[in-house]
mmCIF file of C-alpha atoms in Angstrom:
data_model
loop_
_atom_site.group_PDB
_atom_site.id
_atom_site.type_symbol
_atom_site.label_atom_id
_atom_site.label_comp_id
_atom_site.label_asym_id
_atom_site.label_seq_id
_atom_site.Cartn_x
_atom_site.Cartn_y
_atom_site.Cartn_z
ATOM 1 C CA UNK A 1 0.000 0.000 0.000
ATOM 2 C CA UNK A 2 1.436 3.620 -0.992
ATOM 3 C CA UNK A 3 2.189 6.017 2.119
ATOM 4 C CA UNK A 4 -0.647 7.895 3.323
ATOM 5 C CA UNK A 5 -0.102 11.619 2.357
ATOM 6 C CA UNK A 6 -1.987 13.810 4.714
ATOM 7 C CA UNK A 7 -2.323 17.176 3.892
ATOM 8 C CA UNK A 8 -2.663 19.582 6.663
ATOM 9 C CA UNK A 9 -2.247 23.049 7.930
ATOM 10 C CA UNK A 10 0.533 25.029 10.131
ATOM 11 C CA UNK A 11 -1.020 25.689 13.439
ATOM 12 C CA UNK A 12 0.798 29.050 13.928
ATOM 13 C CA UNK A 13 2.758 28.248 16.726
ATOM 14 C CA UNK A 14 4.755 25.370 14.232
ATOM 15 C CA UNK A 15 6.588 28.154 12.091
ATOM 16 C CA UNK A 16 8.119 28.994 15.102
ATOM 17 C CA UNK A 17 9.972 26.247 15.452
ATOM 18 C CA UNK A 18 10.663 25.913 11.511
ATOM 19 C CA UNK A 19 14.709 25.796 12.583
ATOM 20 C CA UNK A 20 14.255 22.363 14.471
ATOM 21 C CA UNK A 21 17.209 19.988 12.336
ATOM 22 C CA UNK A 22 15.878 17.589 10.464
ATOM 23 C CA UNK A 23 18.137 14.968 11.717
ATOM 24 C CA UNK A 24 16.552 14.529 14.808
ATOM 25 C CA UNK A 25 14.199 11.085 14.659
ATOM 26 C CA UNK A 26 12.168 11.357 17.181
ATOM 27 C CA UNK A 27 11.001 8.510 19.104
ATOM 28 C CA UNK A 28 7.572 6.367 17.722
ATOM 29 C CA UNK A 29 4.542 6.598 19.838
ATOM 30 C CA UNK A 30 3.050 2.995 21.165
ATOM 31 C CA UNK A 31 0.856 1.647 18.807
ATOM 32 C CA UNK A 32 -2.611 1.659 19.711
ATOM 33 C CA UNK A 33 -4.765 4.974 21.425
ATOM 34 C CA UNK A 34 -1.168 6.784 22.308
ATOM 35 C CA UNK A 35 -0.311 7.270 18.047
ATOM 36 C CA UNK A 36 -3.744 7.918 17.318
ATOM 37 C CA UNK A 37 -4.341 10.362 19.889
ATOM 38 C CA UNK A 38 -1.075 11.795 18.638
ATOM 39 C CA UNK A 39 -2.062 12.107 15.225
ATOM 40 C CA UNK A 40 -5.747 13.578 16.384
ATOM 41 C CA UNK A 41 -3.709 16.532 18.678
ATOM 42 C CA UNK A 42 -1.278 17.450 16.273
ATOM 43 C CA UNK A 43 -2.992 19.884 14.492
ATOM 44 C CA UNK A 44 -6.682 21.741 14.958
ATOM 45 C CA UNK A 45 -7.898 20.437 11.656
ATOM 46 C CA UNK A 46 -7.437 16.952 12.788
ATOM 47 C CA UNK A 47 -9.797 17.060 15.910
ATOM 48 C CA UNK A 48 -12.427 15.059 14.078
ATOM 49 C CA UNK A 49 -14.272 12.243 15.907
ATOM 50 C CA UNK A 50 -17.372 9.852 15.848
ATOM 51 C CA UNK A 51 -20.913 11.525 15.883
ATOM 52 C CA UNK A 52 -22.897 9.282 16.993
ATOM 53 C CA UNK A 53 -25.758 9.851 15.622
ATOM 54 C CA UNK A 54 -27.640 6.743 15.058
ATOM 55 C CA UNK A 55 -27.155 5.764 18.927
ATOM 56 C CA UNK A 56 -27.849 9.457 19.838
ATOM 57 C CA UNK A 57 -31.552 9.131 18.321
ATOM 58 C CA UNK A 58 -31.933 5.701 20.050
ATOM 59 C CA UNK A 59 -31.133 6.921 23.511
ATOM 60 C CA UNK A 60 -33.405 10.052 23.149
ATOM 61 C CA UNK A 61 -35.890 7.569 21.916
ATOM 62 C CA UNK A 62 -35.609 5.263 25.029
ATOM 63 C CA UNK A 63 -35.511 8.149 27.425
ATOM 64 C CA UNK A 64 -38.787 9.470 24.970
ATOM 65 C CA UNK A 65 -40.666 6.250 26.267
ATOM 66 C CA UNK A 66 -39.594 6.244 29.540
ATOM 67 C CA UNK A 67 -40.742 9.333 30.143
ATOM 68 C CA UNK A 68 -43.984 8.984 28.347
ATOM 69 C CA UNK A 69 -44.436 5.844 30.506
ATOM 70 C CA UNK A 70 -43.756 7.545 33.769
ATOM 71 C CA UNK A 71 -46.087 10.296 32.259
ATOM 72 C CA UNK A 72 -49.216 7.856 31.790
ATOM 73 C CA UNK A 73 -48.503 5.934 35.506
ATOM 74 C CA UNK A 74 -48.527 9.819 36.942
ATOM 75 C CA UNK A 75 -51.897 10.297 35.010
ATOM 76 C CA UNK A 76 -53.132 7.090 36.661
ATOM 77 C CA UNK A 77 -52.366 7.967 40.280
ATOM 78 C CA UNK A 78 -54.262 11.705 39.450
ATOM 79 C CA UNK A 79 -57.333 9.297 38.615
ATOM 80 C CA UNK A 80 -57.424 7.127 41.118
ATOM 81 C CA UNK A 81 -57.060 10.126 43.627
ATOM 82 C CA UNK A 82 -59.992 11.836 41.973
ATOM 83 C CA UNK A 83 -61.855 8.921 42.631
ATOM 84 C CA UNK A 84 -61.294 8.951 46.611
ATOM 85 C CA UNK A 85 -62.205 12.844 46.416
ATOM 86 C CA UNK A 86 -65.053 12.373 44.651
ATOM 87 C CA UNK A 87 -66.512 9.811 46.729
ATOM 88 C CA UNK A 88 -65.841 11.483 49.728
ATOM 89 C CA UNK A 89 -64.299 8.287 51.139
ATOM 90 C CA UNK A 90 -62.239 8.088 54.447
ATOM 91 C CA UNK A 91 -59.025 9.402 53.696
ATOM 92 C CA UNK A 92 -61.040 12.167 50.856
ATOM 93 C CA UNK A 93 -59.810 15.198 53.009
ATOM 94 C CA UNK A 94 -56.229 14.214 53.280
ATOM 95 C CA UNK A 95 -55.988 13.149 49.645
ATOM 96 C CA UNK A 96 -57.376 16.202 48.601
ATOM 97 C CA UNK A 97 -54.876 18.445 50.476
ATOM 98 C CA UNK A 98 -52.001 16.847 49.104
ATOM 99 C CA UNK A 99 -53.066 17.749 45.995
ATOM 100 C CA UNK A 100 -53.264 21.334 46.977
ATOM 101 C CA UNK A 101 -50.496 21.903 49.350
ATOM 102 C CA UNK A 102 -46.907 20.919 48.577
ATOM 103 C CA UNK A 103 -45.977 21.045 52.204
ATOM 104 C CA UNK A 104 -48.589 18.754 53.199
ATOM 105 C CA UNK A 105 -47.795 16.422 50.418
ATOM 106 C CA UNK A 106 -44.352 16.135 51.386
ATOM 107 C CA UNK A 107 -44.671 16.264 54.681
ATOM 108 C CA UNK A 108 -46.827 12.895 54.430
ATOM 109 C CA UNK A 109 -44.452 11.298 51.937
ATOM 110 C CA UNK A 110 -41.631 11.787 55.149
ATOM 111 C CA UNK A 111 -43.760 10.190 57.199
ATOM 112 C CA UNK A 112 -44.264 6.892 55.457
ATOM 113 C CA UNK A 113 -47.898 7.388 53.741
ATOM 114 C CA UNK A 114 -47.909 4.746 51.030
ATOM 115 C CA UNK A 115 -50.069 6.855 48.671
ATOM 116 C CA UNK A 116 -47.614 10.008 48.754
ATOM 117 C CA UNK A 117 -44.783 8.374 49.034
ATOM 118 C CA UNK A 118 -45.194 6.391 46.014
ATOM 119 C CA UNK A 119 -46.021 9.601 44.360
ATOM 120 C CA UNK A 120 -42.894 11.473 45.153
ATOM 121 C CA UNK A 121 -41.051 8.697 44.076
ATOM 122 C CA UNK A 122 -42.493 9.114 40.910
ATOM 123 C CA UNK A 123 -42.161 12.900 40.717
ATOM 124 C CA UNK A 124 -38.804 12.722 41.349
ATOM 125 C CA UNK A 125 -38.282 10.331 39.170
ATOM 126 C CA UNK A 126 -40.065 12.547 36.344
ATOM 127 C CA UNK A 127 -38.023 15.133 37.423
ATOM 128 C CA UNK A 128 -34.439 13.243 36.496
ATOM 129 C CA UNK A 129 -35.636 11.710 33.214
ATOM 130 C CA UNK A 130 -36.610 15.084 32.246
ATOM 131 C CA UNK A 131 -33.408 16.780 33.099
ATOM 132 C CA UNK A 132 -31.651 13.595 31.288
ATOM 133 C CA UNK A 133 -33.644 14.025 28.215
ATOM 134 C CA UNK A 134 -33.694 17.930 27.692
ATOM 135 C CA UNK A 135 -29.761 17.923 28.362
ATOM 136 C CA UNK A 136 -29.330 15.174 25.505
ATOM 137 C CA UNK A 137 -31.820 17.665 23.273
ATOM 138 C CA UNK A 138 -29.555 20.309 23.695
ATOM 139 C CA UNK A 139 -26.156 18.364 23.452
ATOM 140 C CA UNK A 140 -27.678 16.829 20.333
ATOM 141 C CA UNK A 141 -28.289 20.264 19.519
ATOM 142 C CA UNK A 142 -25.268 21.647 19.978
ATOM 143 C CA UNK A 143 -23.521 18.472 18.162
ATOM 144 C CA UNK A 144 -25.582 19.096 15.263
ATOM 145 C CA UNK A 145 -24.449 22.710 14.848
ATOM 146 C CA UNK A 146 -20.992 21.147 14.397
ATOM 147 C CA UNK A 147 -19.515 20.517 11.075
ATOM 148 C CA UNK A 148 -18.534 17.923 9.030
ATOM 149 C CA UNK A 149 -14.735 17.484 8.352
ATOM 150 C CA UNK A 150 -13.621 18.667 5.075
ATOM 151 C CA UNK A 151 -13.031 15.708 2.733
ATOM 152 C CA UNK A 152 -9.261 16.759 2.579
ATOM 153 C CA UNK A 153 -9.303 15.770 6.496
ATOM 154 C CA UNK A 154 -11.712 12.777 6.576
ATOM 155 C CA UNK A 155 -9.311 11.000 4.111
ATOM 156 C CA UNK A 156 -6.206 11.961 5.768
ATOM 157 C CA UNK A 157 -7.502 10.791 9.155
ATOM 158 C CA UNK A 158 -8.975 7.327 7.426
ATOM 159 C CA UNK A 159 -6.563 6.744 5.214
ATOM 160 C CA UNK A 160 -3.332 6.833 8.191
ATOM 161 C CA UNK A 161 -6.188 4.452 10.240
ATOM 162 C CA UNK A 162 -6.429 2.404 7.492
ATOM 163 C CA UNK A 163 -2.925 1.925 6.993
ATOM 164 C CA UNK A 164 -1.415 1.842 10.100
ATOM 165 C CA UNK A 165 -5.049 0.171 12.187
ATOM 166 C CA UNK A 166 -3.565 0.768 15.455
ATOM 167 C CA UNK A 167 -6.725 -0.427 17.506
ATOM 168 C CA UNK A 168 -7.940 -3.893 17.634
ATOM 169 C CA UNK A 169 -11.478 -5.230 19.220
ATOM 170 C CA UNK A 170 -14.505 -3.404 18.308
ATOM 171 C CA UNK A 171 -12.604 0.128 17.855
ATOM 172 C CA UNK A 172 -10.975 -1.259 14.694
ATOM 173 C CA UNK A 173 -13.839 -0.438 12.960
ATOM 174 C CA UNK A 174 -14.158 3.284 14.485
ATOM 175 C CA UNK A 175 -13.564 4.809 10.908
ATOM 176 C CA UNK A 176 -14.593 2.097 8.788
ATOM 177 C CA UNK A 177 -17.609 1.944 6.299
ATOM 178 C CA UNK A 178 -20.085 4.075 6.557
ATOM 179 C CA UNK A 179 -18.766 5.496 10.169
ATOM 180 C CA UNK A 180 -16.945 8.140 7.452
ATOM 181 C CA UNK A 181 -19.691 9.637 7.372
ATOM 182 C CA UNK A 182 -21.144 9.885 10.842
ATOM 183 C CA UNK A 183 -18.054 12.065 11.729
ATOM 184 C CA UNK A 184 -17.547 15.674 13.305
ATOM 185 C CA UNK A 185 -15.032 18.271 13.153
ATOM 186 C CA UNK A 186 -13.857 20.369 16.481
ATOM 187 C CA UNK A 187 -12.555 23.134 14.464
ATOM 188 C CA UNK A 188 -14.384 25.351 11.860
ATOM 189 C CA UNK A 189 -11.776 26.881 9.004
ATOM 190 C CA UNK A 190 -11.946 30.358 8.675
ATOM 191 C CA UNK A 191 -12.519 31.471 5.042
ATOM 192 C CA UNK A 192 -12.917 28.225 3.612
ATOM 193 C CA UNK A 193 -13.870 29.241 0.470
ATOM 194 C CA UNK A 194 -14.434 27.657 -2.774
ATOM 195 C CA UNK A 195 -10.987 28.609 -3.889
ATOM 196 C CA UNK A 196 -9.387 27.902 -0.803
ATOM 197 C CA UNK A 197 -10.862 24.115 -0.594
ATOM 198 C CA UNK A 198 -9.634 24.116 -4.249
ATOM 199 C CA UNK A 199 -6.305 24.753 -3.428
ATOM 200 C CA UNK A 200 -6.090 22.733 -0.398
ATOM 201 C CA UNK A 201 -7.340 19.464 -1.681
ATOM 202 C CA UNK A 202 -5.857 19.837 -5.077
ATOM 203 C CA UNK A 203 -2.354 22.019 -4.955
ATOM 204 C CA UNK A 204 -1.614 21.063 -1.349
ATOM 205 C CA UNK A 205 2.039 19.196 -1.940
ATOM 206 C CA UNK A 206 3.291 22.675 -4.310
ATOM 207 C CA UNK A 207 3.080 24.378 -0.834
ATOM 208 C CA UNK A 208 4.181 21.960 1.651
ATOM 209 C CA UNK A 209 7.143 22.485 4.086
ATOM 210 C CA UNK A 210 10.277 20.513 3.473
ATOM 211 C CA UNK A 211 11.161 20.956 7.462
ATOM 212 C CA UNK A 212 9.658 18.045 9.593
ATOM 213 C CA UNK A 213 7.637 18.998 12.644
ATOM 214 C CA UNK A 214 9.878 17.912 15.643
ATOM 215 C CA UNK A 215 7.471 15.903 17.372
ATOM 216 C CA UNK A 216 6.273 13.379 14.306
ATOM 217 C CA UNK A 217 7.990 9.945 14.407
ATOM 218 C CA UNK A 218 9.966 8.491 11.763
ATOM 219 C CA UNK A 219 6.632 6.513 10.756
ATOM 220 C CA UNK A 220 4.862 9.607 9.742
ATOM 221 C CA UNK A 221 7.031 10.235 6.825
ATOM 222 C CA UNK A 222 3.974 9.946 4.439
ATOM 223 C CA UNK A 223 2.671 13.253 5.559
ATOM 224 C CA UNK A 224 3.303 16.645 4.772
ATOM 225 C CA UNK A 225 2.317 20.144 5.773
ATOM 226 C CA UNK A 226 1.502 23.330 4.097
ATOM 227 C CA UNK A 227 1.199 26.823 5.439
ATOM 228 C CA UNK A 228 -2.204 28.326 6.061
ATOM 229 C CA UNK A 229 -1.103 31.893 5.443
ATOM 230 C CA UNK A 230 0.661 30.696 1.653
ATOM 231 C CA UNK A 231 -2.451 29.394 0.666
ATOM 232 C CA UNK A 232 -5.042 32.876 2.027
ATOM 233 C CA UNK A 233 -2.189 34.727 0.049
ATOM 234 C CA UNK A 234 -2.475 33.219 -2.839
ATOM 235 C CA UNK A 235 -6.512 33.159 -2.954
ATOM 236 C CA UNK A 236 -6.465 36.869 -2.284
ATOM 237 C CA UNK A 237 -3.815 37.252 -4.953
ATOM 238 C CA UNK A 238 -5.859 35.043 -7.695
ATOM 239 C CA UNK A 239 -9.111 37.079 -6.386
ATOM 240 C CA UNK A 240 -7.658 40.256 -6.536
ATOM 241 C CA UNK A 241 -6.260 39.370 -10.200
ATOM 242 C CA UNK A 242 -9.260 37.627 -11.694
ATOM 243 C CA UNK A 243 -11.816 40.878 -10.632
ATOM 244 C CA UNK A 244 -9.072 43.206 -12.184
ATOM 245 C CA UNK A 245 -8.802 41.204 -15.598
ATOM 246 C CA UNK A 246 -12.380 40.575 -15.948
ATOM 247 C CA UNK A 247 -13.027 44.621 -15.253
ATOM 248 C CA UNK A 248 -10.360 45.746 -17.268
ATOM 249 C CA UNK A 249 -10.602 43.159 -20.126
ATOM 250 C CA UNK A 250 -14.146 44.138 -20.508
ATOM 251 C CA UNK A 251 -13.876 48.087 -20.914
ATOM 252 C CA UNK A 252 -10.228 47.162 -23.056
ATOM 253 C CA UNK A 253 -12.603 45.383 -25.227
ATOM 254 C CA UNK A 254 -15.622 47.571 -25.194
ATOM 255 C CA UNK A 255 -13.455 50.319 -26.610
ATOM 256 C CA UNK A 256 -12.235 49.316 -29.540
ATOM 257 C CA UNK A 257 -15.745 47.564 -30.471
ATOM 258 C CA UNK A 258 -18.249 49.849 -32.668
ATOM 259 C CA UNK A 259 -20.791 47.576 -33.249
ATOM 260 C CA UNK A 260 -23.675 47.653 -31.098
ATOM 261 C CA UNK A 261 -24.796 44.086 -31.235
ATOM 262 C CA UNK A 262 -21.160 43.239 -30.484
ATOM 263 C CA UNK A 263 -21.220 45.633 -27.760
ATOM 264 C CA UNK A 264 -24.503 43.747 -26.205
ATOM 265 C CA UNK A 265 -22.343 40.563 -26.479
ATOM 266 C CA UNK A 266 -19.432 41.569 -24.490
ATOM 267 C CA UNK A 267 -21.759 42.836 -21.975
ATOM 268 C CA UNK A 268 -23.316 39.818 -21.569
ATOM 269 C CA UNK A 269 -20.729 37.509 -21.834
ATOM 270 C CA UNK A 270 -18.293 39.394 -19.216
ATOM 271 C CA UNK A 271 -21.411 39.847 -17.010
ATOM 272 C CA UNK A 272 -22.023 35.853 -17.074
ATOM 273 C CA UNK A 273 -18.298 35.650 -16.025
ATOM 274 C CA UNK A 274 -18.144 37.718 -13.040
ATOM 275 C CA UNK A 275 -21.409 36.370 -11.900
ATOM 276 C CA UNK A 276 -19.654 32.520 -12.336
ATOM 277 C CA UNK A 277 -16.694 33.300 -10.495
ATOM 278 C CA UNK A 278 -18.605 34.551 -7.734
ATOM 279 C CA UNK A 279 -20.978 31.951 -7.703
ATOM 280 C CA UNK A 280 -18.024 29.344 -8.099
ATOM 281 C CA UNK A 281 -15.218 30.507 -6.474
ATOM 282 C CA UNK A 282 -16.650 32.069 -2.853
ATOM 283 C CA UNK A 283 -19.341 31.367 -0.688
ATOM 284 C CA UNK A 284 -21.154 34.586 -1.247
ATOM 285 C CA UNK A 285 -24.970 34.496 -0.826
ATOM 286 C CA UNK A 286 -27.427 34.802 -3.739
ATOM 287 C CA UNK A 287 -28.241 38.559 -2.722
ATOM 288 C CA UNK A 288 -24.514 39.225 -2.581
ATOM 289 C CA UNK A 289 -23.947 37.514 -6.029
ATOM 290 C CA UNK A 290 -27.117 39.725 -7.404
ATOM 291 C CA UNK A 291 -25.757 42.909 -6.074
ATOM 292 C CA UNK A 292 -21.653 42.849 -7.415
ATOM 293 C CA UNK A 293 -23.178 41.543 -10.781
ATOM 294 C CA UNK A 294 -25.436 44.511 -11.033
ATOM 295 C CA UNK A 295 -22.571 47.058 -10.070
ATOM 296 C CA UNK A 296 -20.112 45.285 -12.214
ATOM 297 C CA UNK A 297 -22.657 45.394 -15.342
ATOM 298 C CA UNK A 298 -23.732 49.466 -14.373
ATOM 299 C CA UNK A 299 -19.856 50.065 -14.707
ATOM 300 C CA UNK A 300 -19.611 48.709 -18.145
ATOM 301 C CA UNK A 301 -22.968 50.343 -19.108
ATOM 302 C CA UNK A 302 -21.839 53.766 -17.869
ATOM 303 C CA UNK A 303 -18.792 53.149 -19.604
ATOM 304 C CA UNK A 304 -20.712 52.186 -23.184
ATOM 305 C CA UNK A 305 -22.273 55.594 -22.602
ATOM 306 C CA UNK A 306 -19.769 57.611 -21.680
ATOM 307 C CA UNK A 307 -17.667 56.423 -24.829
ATOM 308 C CA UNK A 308 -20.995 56.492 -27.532
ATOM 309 C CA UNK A 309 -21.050 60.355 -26.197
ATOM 310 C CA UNK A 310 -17.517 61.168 -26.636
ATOM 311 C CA UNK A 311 -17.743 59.502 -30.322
ATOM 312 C CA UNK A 312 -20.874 61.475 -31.426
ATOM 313 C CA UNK A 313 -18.841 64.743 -29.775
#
C-alpha cells in the first residue's frame, strides 16, 4: 500500500519552530490509542471524531418512552385520587390536600404514607428523566451545529487508520464503512472558500514544508504540511487578479468595439463571467452575487455611454 499523504495546515505556533534539524528522529509513539491520539492533537484540523448519531436518536428515543411511561402511571395515580375525592371516602380530606399543598404532600411522603410516598417517588423520578432528556436535546443540539470534516481531512484521518489500524477489538472499525460519514469536526476553518478548498485538496504538496515537525515519528514520513497563510495569500492574490482582468478586459474590449450588437455581447458575456466566479469561487450568498453583478454590469454600461457620447462629440 502507498504512504498515506496527509495534507494539513501550520497551526501558527509550528513556524516557530521551523529551525528544528531535520536529523533529529524522534522517538515512535506505542501503537494503539497513544499514536492515534497523537495524530488527532497534532494539528486543529485533525480534531475530528465519531458523531454518533444513530445511537444518539436511540437513547433520546428510550428516554422518549420512559418518560412517556412515567407520564401515563402519573396520570393514573391523578385518577385514582380523583376517585377517593369524589366519593368522599375516608381518607377524601387528606388526599385532597395533598393535591393542593406541597408542604402537606411532602410532609406525608416523610412520614411513610404509602399513597404520597409512592407519588414522590415518581415525581422525582419525572423530574431526572426530564433533566436527562432535555440535556441530551440540547447536546444533540449543539452536536448538530458542528460541522462535518472537510473531505481533505476525513481522508487523511482514514486513510493513516487504514494503513497503520492501530486499535484492535470493536474500535478497529471506528472509521470504517459508513462510520466516514457519521463524523464531526472540532474546528471550523476560517474562510474556507471555494478557492481555498480548491487549493487545499488539489495544490496542497506545491506548498508543503520541506522541514519536519519535531514531534512526528519516523513513521509519519507519508505526511506533509503546508502553510495556512501561503495558501489565504495566494486566494487573495488570484481574487484580486481575476476581478481586475475581468473589469479591465471588458472596458479594453468595449473600446475598440463599434458595433452595437457586439457591444450587447461583451456585456453579456463578461457579465455571465463575473457572476460565475462569484458563484463558483466564494461562498457569497445569492443577494450578494445579485448585487456585485449589477454594479459590475452598471460600470460597463456607464462606460458604453460615456464612450458612444464622446464619439458622437
Amino acid at each position: 500500500m502507498p504512504p498515506i499523504r496527509i495534507i494539513k495546515r501550520f497551526s501558527s505556533y509550528l513556524s516557530k519552530n521551523d529551525d528544528i534539524s531535520e536529523t533529529v528522529q524522534p522517538k515512535p509513539y506505542l501503537e494503539g490509542f497513544p499514536s492515534l491520539s497523537a495524530l488527532l492533537s497534532s494539528d486543529p484540523d485533525l480534531q475530528v471524531y465519531r458523531r454518533f448519531n444513530r445511537l444518539t436518536a436511540r437513547n433520546l428515543l428510550y428516554l422518549q418512552a420512559e418518560i412517556l411511561d412515567l407520564e401515563t402511571r402519573l396520570k393514573e395515580f391523578d385518577t385514582e385520587d380523583l376517585e377517593v375525592v369524589s366519593s368522599e371516602e375516608s381518607e377524601w380530606m387528606e388526599v385532597k390536600l395533598s393535591s393542593q399543598c406541597w408542604e402537606v404532600f411532602r410532609e406525608r411522603a416523610e412520614d411513610g404514607c404509602p399513597r404520597e410516598k409512592e407519588r414522590l417517588d415518581l415525581i422525582l423520578k419525572v423530574r431526572e428523566r426530564l433533566g436527562d432528556y432535555q440535556d441530551a436535546l440540547i447536546r444533540q443540539s449543539h452536536l448538530l451545529n458542528l460541522d462535518n470534516p472537510s473531505l481533505r481531512v476525513r481522508g487523511a484521518v482514514t486513510g493513516w487508520f487504514d494503513e497503520k489500524r492501530p486499535l484492535v477489538g470493536n474500535a478497529r472499525n471506528m472509521f470504517n464503512g459508513r462510520a466516514r460519514h457519521d463524523m464531526v469536526s472540532l474546528r471550523t476553518p476560517l474562510d474556507q472558500d471555494r478557492l481555498t478548498t480548491l487549493l487545499q485538496t488539489y495544490l496542497g504538496h506545491v506548498f508543503k514544508s520541506r522541514k519536519k515537525y519535531k514531534d512526528h515519528p519516523q513513521d509519519w514520513e507519508g505526511m506533509y504540511y503546508f502553510p495556512e497563510a501561503t495558501v489565504k495569500h495566494i486566494v487573495s492574490f488570484v481574487s484580486v487578479l481575476l476581478a481586475a482582468t475581468l473589469l479591465v478586459g471588458a472596458i479594453t474590449s468595449l473600446y475598440f468595439v463599434k458595433r452595437p450588437s457586439t457591444v450587447i455581447g461583451i456585456l453579456a458575456a463578461f457579465t455571465t463571467l463575473f457572476a460565475g466566479s462569484i458563484g463558483l469561487l466564494t461562498n457569497a450568498r445569492k443577494v450578494d452575487i445579485y448585487a456585485a453583478t449589477a454594479a459590475y454590469a452598471a460600470v460597463l454600461v456607464v462606460f458604453v455611454g460615456n464612450l458612444g457620447m464622446s464619439n458622437s462629440n
